[in-house]
CSV table of C-alpha atoms (C1' of nucleotides) in Angstrom, one decimal:
chain,number,residue,atom,x,y,z
A,1062,MET,CA,26.6,5.0,3.1
A,1063,ARG,CA,27.3,6.8,-0.5
A,1064,GLN,CA,24.6,9.4,-1.8
A,1065,THR,CA,23.1,7.9,-5.0
A,1066,THR,CA,22.8,11.2,-6.7
A,1067,SER,CA,26.5,12.7,-5.9
A,1068,LEU,CA,29.3,10.3,-7.1
A,1069,SER,CA,32.6,10.5,-5.7
A,1070,ALA,CA,35.5,11.6,-8.1
A,1071,GLU,CA,37.6,8.6,-7.6
A,1072,ASP,CA,34.7,6.3,-8.8
A,1073,ALA,CA,34.2,8.7,-12.0
A,1074,ALA,CA,38.1,8.4,-12.6
A,1075,ILE,CA,37.8,4.2,-12.2
A,1076,ALA,CA,35.0,4.5,-14.3
A,1077,ALA,CA,36.4,6.6,-17.0
A,1078,GLY,CA,39.1,4.2,-17.0
A,1079,PHE,CA,37.3,1.2,-17.3
A,1080,GLU,CA,35.3,2.8,-20.3
A,1081,ARG,CA,38.1,3.6,-22.2
A,1082,PHE,CA,39.2,-0.1,-21.4
A,1083,TYR,CA,35.9,-1.6,-22.3
A,1084,GLU,CA,36.4,-0.1,-25.9
A,1085,LEU,CA,39.8,-1.6,-25.9
A,1086,LEU,CA,38.8,-5.1,-25.0
A,1087,ARG,CA,36.2,-4.5,-27.4
A,1088,ARG,CA,38.7,-4.3,-30.6
A,1089,LEU,CA,41.1,-6.3,-29.2
A,1090,THR,CA,38.3,-9.1,-29.4
A,1091,PRO,CA,38.8,-10.8,-32.9
A,1092,ARG,CA,35.6,-10.8,-35.1
A,1093,SER,CA,35.2,-14.3,-34.3
A,1094,GLU,CA,32.6,-17.0,-35.2
A,1095,LEU,CA,30.7,-16.3,-31.7
A,1096,SER,CA,28.3,-13.3,-31.1
A,1097,LEU,CA,29.2,-11.7,-27.9
A,1098,THR,CA,25.7,-13.6,-26.5
A,1099,ALA,CA,26.7,-16.6,-27.4
A,1100,ALA,CA,30.5,-16.2,-26.4
A,1101,SER,CA,28.9,-15.7,-22.7
A,1102,THR,CA,26.4,-18.2,-22.8
A,1103,LEU,CA,28.8,-21.0,-24.1
A,1104,HIS,CA,31.3,-19.6,-21.4
A,1105,ARG,CA,28.7,-20.0,-19.0
A,1106,LEU,CA,27.6,-23.3,-20.0
A,1107,ASP,CA,31.6,-24.2,-20.1
A,1108,ARG,CA,31.9,-23.1,-16.1
A,1109,GLY,CA,28.5,-23.8,-14.8
A,1110,GLY,CA,27.3,-27.0,-16.4
A,1111,PRO,CA,24.0,-27.8,-18.1
A,1112,ARG,CA,21.3,-25.0,-17.7
A,1113,ARG,CA,17.4,-24.9,-18.3
A,1114,LEU,CA,17.0,-22.6,-21.2
A,1115,CYS,CA,14.9,-20.4,-19.1
A,1116,GLU,CA,18.1,-20.0,-16.5
A,1117,LEU,CA,20.2,-18.8,-19.5
A,1118,HIS,CA,18.1,-15.7,-20.8
A,1119,ALA,CA,17.8,-13.6,-17.9
A,1120,PRO,CA,21.8,-13.6,-16.7
A,1121,GLU,CA,22.9,-13.1,-20.2
A,1122,GLY,CA,20.0,-10.0,-20.5
A,1123,VAL,CA,18.1,-11.2,-23.2
A,1124,SER,CA,14.7,-12.0,-24.1
A,1125,GLN,CA,13.6,-15.7,-24.0
A,1126,PRO,CA,12.9,-15.7,-27.2
A,1127,ALA,CA,16.5,-14.5,-28.4
A,1128,MET,CA,17.8,-17.4,-26.2
A,1129,THR,CA,15.8,-20.1,-27.8
A,1130,GLN,CA,17.3,-18.5,-31.3
A,1131,LEU,CA,20.7,-18.5,-29.9
A,1132,VAL,CA,20.3,-22.2,-28.7
A,1133,THR,CA,18.9,-23.3,-32.1
A,1134,ARG,CA,22.0,-21.6,-33.7
A,1135,LEU,CA,24.6,-23.0,-31.6
A,1136,GLU,CA,22.9,-26.5,-31.9
A,1137,LYS,CA,23.3,-26.1,-35.7
A,1138,GLU,CA,26.5,-25.2,-35.6
A,1139,GLY,CA,27.2,-28.2,-33.1
A,1140,LEU,CA,28.4,-25.8,-30.1
A,1141,ALA,CA,25.4,-27.2,-27.6
A,1142,ARG,CA,22.6,-29.1,-27.8
A,1143,ARG,CA,19.5,-29.4,-26.4
A,1144,GLY,CA,18.4,-32.5,-23.7
A,1145,SER,CA,15.2,-32.6,-21.6
A,1146,ASP,CA,14.8,-32.6,-18.1
A,1147,PRO,CA,13.3,-35.9,-17.1
A,1148,GLU,CA,11.3,-34.2,-14.0
A,1149,ASP,CA,10.0,-31.5,-16.6
A,1150,GLY,CA,8.8,-32.3,-19.7
A,1151,ARG,CA,8.4,-28.7,-20.4
A,1152,ALA,CA,12.2,-27.9,-19.7
A,1153,VAL,CA,14.9,-27.8,-22.5
A,1154,VAL,CA,18.3,-28.5,-20.6
A,1155,VAL,CA,21.3,-26.7,-22.7
A,1156,THR,CA,24.5,-28.7,-22.9
A,1157,ILE,CA,27.9,-27.3,-24.2
A,1158,THR,CA,29.5,-29.9,-26.5
A,1159,ASP,CA,33.6,-30.4,-27.0
A,1160,ALA,CA,33.1,-28.3,-30.0
A,1161,GLY,CA,31.5,-25.6,-28.0
A,1162,ARG,CA,33.9,-25.8,-25.3
A,1163,GLU,CA,37.1,-25.7,-28.3
A,1164,ALA,CA,35.5,-22.6,-29.4
A,1165,VAL,CA,35.3,-20.8,-25.9
A,1166,ALA,CA,39.0,-21.9,-25.8
A,1167,ARG,CA,39.9,-20.6,-29.1
A,1168,ARG,CA,38.4,-17.0,-28.6
A,1169,ARG,CA,40.0,-17.0,-25.4
A,1170,GLU,CA,43.3,-17.7,-26.7
A,1171,GLY,CA,42.7,-14.8,-29.9
A,1172,ARG,CA,42.2,-12.5,-27.4
A,1173,THR,CA,45.2,-13.3,-24.5
A,1174,ARG,CA,47.4,-13.4,-27.7
A,1175,ALA,CA,46.4,-9.6,-28.8
A,1176,LEU,CA,46.8,-8.7,-25.2
A,1177,ALA,CA,50.0,-10.2,-24.1
A,1178,ALA,CA,51.1,-8.5,-27.4
A,1179,LEU,CA,50.2,-4.9,-25.6
A,1180,LEU,CA,50.9,-6.4,-22.0
A,1181,GLU,CA,54.6,-7.0,-23.1
A,1182,GLN,CA,55.0,-3.5,-24.2
A,1183,LEU,CA,54.1,-2.0,-20.5
A,1184,PRO,CA,56.7,-0.7,-18.3
A,1185,ALA,CA,57.2,-3.2,-15.1
A,1186,GLU,CA,55.5,-1.6,-12.4
A,1187,GLU,CA,52.4,-1.1,-14.6
A,1188,HIS,CA,52.0,-4.7,-15.5
A,1189,ALA,CA,52.8,-5.3,-11.5
A,1190,ALA,CA,49.8,-3.0,-11.1
A,1191,LEU,CA,47.6,-4.6,-13.6
A,1192,VAL,CA,48.3,-8.1,-11.6
A,1193,ALA,CA,47.5,-6.7,-8.3
A,1194,ALA,CA,44.3,-5.3,-9.5
A,1195,LEU,CA,43.4,-9.1,-10.4
A,1196,PRO,CA,41.9,-9.8,-7.2
A,1197,ALA,CA,39.6,-6.6,-7.0
A,1198,LEU,CA,38.1,-7.3,-10.8
A,1199,ASP,CA,37.6,-10.9,-9.7
A,1200,ARG,CA,35.4,-9.7,-6.4
A,1201,LEU,CA,33.5,-7.2,-9.0
A,1202,SER,CA,32.7,-10.0,-11.1
A,1203,GLY,CA,31.5,-12.2,-8.1
A,1204,LEU,CA,29.3,-9.3,-6.9
A,1205,LEU,CA,27.3,-9.1,-10.1
A,1206,ALA,CA,26.9,-13.0,-10.6
A,1207,SER,CA,25.3,-13.3,-7.4
B,601,MET,CA,61.1,-12.0,-27.9
B,602,ARG,CA,58.2,-13.7,-26.8
B,603,GLN,CA,56.9,-16.9,-28.5
B,604,THR,CA,53.7,-17.0,-30.2
B,605,THR,CA,53.2,-19.9,-29.3
B,606,SER,CA,53.4,-19.8,-26.0
B,607,LEU,CA,51.7,-17.4,-23.6
B,608,SER,CA,53.1,-16.9,-19.9
B,609,ALA,CA,50.6,-18.1,-17.1
B,610,GLU,CA,50.7,-14.4,-15.7
B,611,ASP,CA,49.5,-12.9,-19.1
B,612,ALA,CA,46.8,-15.9,-19.0
B,613,ALA,CA,45.6,-14.9,-16.1
B,614,ILE,CA,45.2,-11.2,-16.7
B,615,ALA,CA,43.5,-12.0,-19.8
B,616,ALA,CA,41.0,-14.5,-18.2
B,617,GLY,CA,40.4,-11.7,-15.7
B,618,PHE,CA,39.9,-9.2,-18.3
B,619,GLU,CA,37.5,-11.5,-19.9
B,620,ARG,CA,35.0,-12.0,-16.9
B,621,PHE,CA,35.7,-8.0,-16.1
B,622,TYR,CA,34.5,-7.7,-19.7
B,623,GLU,CA,31.4,-9.4,-19.2
B,624,LEU,CA,30.8,-7.6,-16.0
B,625,LEU,CA,30.8,-4.3,-17.9
B,626,ARG,CA,28.9,-5.6,-20.6
B,627,ARG,CA,25.9,-6.1,-18.2
B,628,LEU,CA,27.0,-3.3,-16.2
B,629,THR,CA,26.2,-1.1,-19.3
B,630,PRO,CA,22.2,-0.1,-19.3
B,631,ARG,CA,20.2,-1.2,-22.0
B,632,SER,CA,20.9,2.4,-24.0
B,633,GLU,CA,19.4,4.4,-26.8
B,634,LEU,CA,23.2,3.8,-28.1
B,635,SER,CA,24.9,1.0,-29.9
B,636,LEU,CA,28.5,-0.4,-29.3
B,637,THR,CA,29.5,1.6,-32.2
B,638,ALA,CA,27.4,4.6,-31.7
B,639,ALA,CA,28.4,5.1,-28.3
B,640,SER,CA,32.2,4.5,-29.2
B,641,THR,CA,32.0,7.0,-32.3
B,642,LEU,CA,30.1,9.8,-30.4
B,643,HIS,CA,33.1,9.2,-27.4
B,644,ARG,CA,35.6,9.5,-30.3
B,645,LEU,CA,33.9,12.9,-31.6
B,646,ASP,CA,33.5,14.0,-28.2
B,647,ARG,CA,37.1,14.0,-27.2
B,648,GLY,CA,38.7,14.1,-30.4
B,649,GLY,CA,36.6,16.7,-32.2
B,650,PRO,CA,35.4,16.8,-35.9
B,651,ARG,CA,36.8,14.1,-38.3
B,652,ARG,CA,36.0,12.9,-41.8
B,653,LEU,CA,33.9,9.9,-42.2
B,654,CYS,CA,36.8,8.0,-43.7
B,655,GLU,CA,38.5,8.7,-40.3
B,656,LEU,CA,35.8,7.1,-38.4
B,657,HIS,CA,35.3,3.6,-39.6
B,658,ALA,CA,38.8,2.0,-39.5
B,659,PRO,CA,39.3,3.1,-35.9
B,660,GLU,CA,35.9,1.9,-34.9
B,661,GLY,CA,36.4,-1.3,-37.0
B,662,VAL,CA,33.7,-1.4,-39.3
B,663,SER,CA,33.3,-1.2,-42.8
B,664,GLN,CA,33.2,2.2,-44.4
B,665,PRO,CA,29.3,1.7,-45.3
B,666,ALA,CA,28.6,1.0,-41.9
B,667,MET,CA,30.0,4.0,-40.6
B,668,THR,CA,27.7,5.7,-43.5
B,669,GLN,CA,24.9,4.3,-42.1
B,670,LEU,CA,25.6,5.5,-38.5
B,671,VAL,CA,26.2,9.0,-39.0
B,672,THR,CA,22.9,9.0,-40.8
B,673,ARG,CA,21.3,7.4,-38.0
B,674,LEU,CA,23.4,9.6,-35.8
B,675,GLU,CA,22.2,12.8,-37.4
B,676,LYS,CA,18.3,11.2,-37.7
B,677,GLU,CA,18.3,11.4,-33.9
B,678,GLY,CA,20.3,14.9,-33.6
B,679,LEU,CA,23.4,13.2,-32.2
B,680,ALA,CA,25.7,14.7,-34.9
B,681,ARG,CA,25.6,16.1,-38.2
B,682,ARG,CA,27.4,16.3,-41.5
B,683,GLY,CA,29.7,19.0,-42.7
B,684,SER,CA,31.5,19.7,-45.6
B,685,ASP,CA,35.0,19.9,-46.1
B,686,PRO,CA,35.9,23.2,-48.1
B,687,GLU,CA,39.4,21.7,-49.1
B,688,ASP,CA,37.6,18.8,-50.5
B,689,GLY,CA,34.1,18.6,-51.8
B,690,ARG,CA,34.2,14.6,-51.7
B,691,ALA,CA,34.5,14.6,-48.1
B,692,VAL,CA,31.8,14.8,-45.1
B,693,VAL,CA,33.0,15.8,-41.8
B,694,VAL,CA,31.1,14.6,-39.0
B,695,THR,CA,30.6,17.0,-35.8
B,696,ILE,CA,28.9,15.9,-32.6
B,697,THR,CA,26.0,18.0,-31.4
B,698,ASP,CA,25.3,19.1,-28.0
B,699,ALA,CA,22.8,16.2,-27.9
B,700,GLY,CA,25.2,14.2,-28.7
B,701,ARG,CA,27.5,15.0,-25.9
B,702,GLU,CA,24.5,14.8,-23.2
B,703,ALA,CA,23.6,11.6,-24.6
B,704,VAL,CA,27.6,10.4,-24.0
B,705,ALA,CA,27.0,11.9,-20.6
B,706,ARG,CA,24.0,10.4,-19.7
B,707,ARG,CA,25.7,6.8,-21.0
B,708,ARG,CA,28.6,7.3,-18.9
B,709,GLU,CA,26.7,8.2,-15.7
B,710,GLY,CA,24.4,5.3,-16.2
B,711,ARG,CA,27.7,2.8,-16.4
B,712,THR,CA,29.3,4.7,-13.7
B,713,ARG,CA,26.8,4.7,-10.9
B,714,ALA,CA,26.2,1.3,-11.5
B,715,LEU,CA,29.9,0.7,-10.9
B,716,ALA,CA,30.1,2.8,-8.0
B,717,ALA,CA,27.3,0.9,-6.4
B,718,LEU,CA,29.7,-2.3,-6.8
B,719,LEU,CA,33.2,-0.4,-6.0
B,720,GLU,CA,31.7,0.6,-2.4
B,721,GLN,CA,31.4,-3.0,-1.5
B,722,LEU,CA,34.7,-3.8,-2.2
B,723,PRO,CA,37.4,-3.9,0.5
B,724,ALA,CA,39.7,-0.9,0.8
B,725,GLU,CA,42.7,-2.5,-0.4
B,726,GLU,CA,41.0,-3.6,-3.3
B,727,HIS,CA,39.9,-0.7,-4.2
B,728,ALA,CA,43.3,1.1,-3.8
B,729,ALA,CA,44.6,-1.4,-6.1
B,730,LEU,CA,42.0,-0.4,-8.5
B,731,VAL,CA,42.7,3.0,-8.4
B,732,ALA,CA,46.6,2.0,-9.0
B,733,ALA,CA,45.8,-0.2,-12.4
B,734,LEU,CA,44.5,3.1,-13.8
B,735,PRO,CA,47.4,4.3,-15.7
B,736,ALA,CA,48.1,0.9,-16.5
B,737,LEU,CA,44.8,0.9,-18.1
B,738,ASP,CA,45.3,4.4,-20.1
B,739,ARG,CA,48.3,3.2,-21.7
B,740,LEU,CA,47.0,0.1,-22.9
B,741,SER,CA,44.5,1.9,-23.9
B,742,GLY,CA,47.1,4.4,-25.5
B,743,LEU,CA,48.9,1.7,-27.6
B,744,LEU,CA,46.2,0.3,-29.2
B,745,ALA,CA,45.0,4.2,-30.3
B,746,SER,CA,48.0,4.7,-32.0
C,1489,DC,C1',-10.3,-35.9,-12.1
C,1490,DC,C1',-10.7,-31.9,-14.3
C,1491,DC,C1',-10.5,-27.2,-15.2
C,1492,DA,C1',-8.1,-22.7,-14.4
C,1493,DG,C1',-4.0,-20.7,-14.2
C,1494,DT,C1',0.8,-20.6,-14.5
C,1495,DT,C1',5.7,-21.6,-16.4
C,1496,DA,C1',8.9,-23.2,-20.3
C,1497,DT,C1',9.6,-23.0,-24.7
C,1498,DA,C1',9.0,-22.0,-29.6
C,1499,DT,C1',7.0,-19.2,-33.8
C,1500,DC,C1',6.3,-15.0,-35.8
C,1501,DA,C1',6.6,-10.4,-37.9
C,1502,DC,C1',10.0,-6.6,-37.6
C,1503,DT,C1',13.9,-4.1,-36.8
C,1504,DG,C1',18.7,-2.4,-35.7
C,1505,DC,C1',23.3,-2.8,-37.2
C,1506,DC,C1',26.5,-5.1,-39.9
C,1507,DT,C1',28.4,-7.1,-44.6
C,1508,DT,C1',30.0,-7.1,-49.9
C,1509,DA,C1',29.4,-5.3,-53.9
C,1510,DT,C1',28.8,-1.7,-56.9
C,1511,DA,C1',28.2,3.2,-58.2
C,1512,DC,C1',29.1,7.8,-58.4
C,1513,DA,C1',31.3,12.6,-57.4
C,1514,DG,C1',35.5,15.3,-56.7
C,1515,DG,C1',40.6,15.0,-56.8
C,1516,DT,C1',45.2,13.9,-58.8
C,1517,DT,C1',48.6,12.6,-62.1
C,1518,DT,C1',50.5,13.1,-66.3
D,40,DA,C1',41.3,15.3,-70.9
D,41,DA,C1',41.6,10.9,-70.1
D,42,DA,C1',42.8,7.6,-66.7
D,43,DC,C1',43.4,6.5,-62.0
D,44,DC,C1',42.5,7.1,-57.3
D,45,DT,C1',39.3,8.7,-53.2
D,46,DG,C1',35.3,9.5,-50.4
D,47,DT,C1',30.8,8.7,-49.7
D,48,DA,C1',26.2,6.7,-50.8
D,49,DT,C1',23.4,3.0,-52.3
D,50,DA,C1',21.7,-1.6,-52.8
D,51,DA,C1',20.9,-6.3,-51.2
D,52,DG,C1',21.4,-9.8,-47.9
D,53,DG,C1',22.5,-11.7,-43.1
D,54,DC,C1',22.2,-12.2,-38.1
D,55,DA,C1',20.5,-11.2,-33.8
D,56,DG,C1',17.6,-8.6,-31.2
D,57,DT,C1',12.5,-7.3,-30.1
D,58,DG,C1',7.2,-7.8,-28.5
D,59,DA,C1',3.1,-10.6,-29.1
D,60,DT,C1',1.4,-14.9,-29.1
D,61,DA,C1',0.9,-19.9,-29.5
D,62,DT,C1',1.7,-24.7,-27.3
D,63,DA,C1',2.3,-27.9,-24.4
D,64,DA,C1',3.2,-29.5,-19.6
D,65,DC,C1',3.0,-28.4,-15.1
D,66,DT,C1',0.1,-27.5,-10.5
D,67,DG,C1',-3.9,-26.4,-7.2
D,68,DG,C1',-8.5,-25.5,-5.7
D,69,DG,C1',-13.0,-27.3,-6.0
DNA sequence: CCCAGTTATATCACTGCCTTATACAGGTTT
DNA sequence: AAACCTGTATAAGGCAGTGATATAACTGGG
């Protein structure tokens, strides 16, 4: 078991690499129509299906009022809609609309395009190394999602 | 030359992986004392040395007034200071302070710690794949920095 | 069955950080 | 020195977050 007070040099190297990479992705993301939280929430609704409002704010790491306001904005822009839960009159069930799905797709495509332009400048073996690392990235994401 | 209208399936897979990964990093970053731009700017000042204000706003992807305001906040918090350029009376030279360096280090350590906790749950070969992908990540970051 | 407590959402007042438009001081050119 | 250009600051406004609190709907014990 790894000590929490000492970080391995290798982990530190990975973290440093990820840090630069995070900045890269941040700059790669076009100043879009969607805020970070809005994009992430829509993405979650897209792959996970409708959710109650109270099930959305915690995983997105924002307060409940922030999620209420976000859903209000999304609704106003036609990207999501509020519904009710027949089993619980208090609950608000949030559903992504087709327009919302399109917005998610557009955002993804914009980022993919910018990334692809960089990827094609990469030596073949580094490109291959990225592809080889994808399962690890997936697993990392999965670890936190649970 | 790649068509701009068609993206290779491989690039799309990398982009999709990166997208989930970006969300992961976002959630991994502790709600810290520093905004995204503040952290990135301090980091830049830390590794690149003092810069004029006008050299900071473009690479950070914000407007010039935003950078003026950010520097004012950083100065108020003691993380950076304004100096003058003896060669140009208009210029403001921004320098990171020791407190600023500490803030960057704290932020990095927080993220590293959270990441390390995930990394140790990774199978050895996936961990190795991440390490192997680091040079590619570095090069990607370098491509955009230029 | 009703009152108390809990849960889900909304509203309010405030703050942080961004934007565009504009002012202005310091350089540069002719 | 007049005209222009560049670097920074200020002003006014918007979006997205916060904590505190209100309100409506569910739940469980007497």
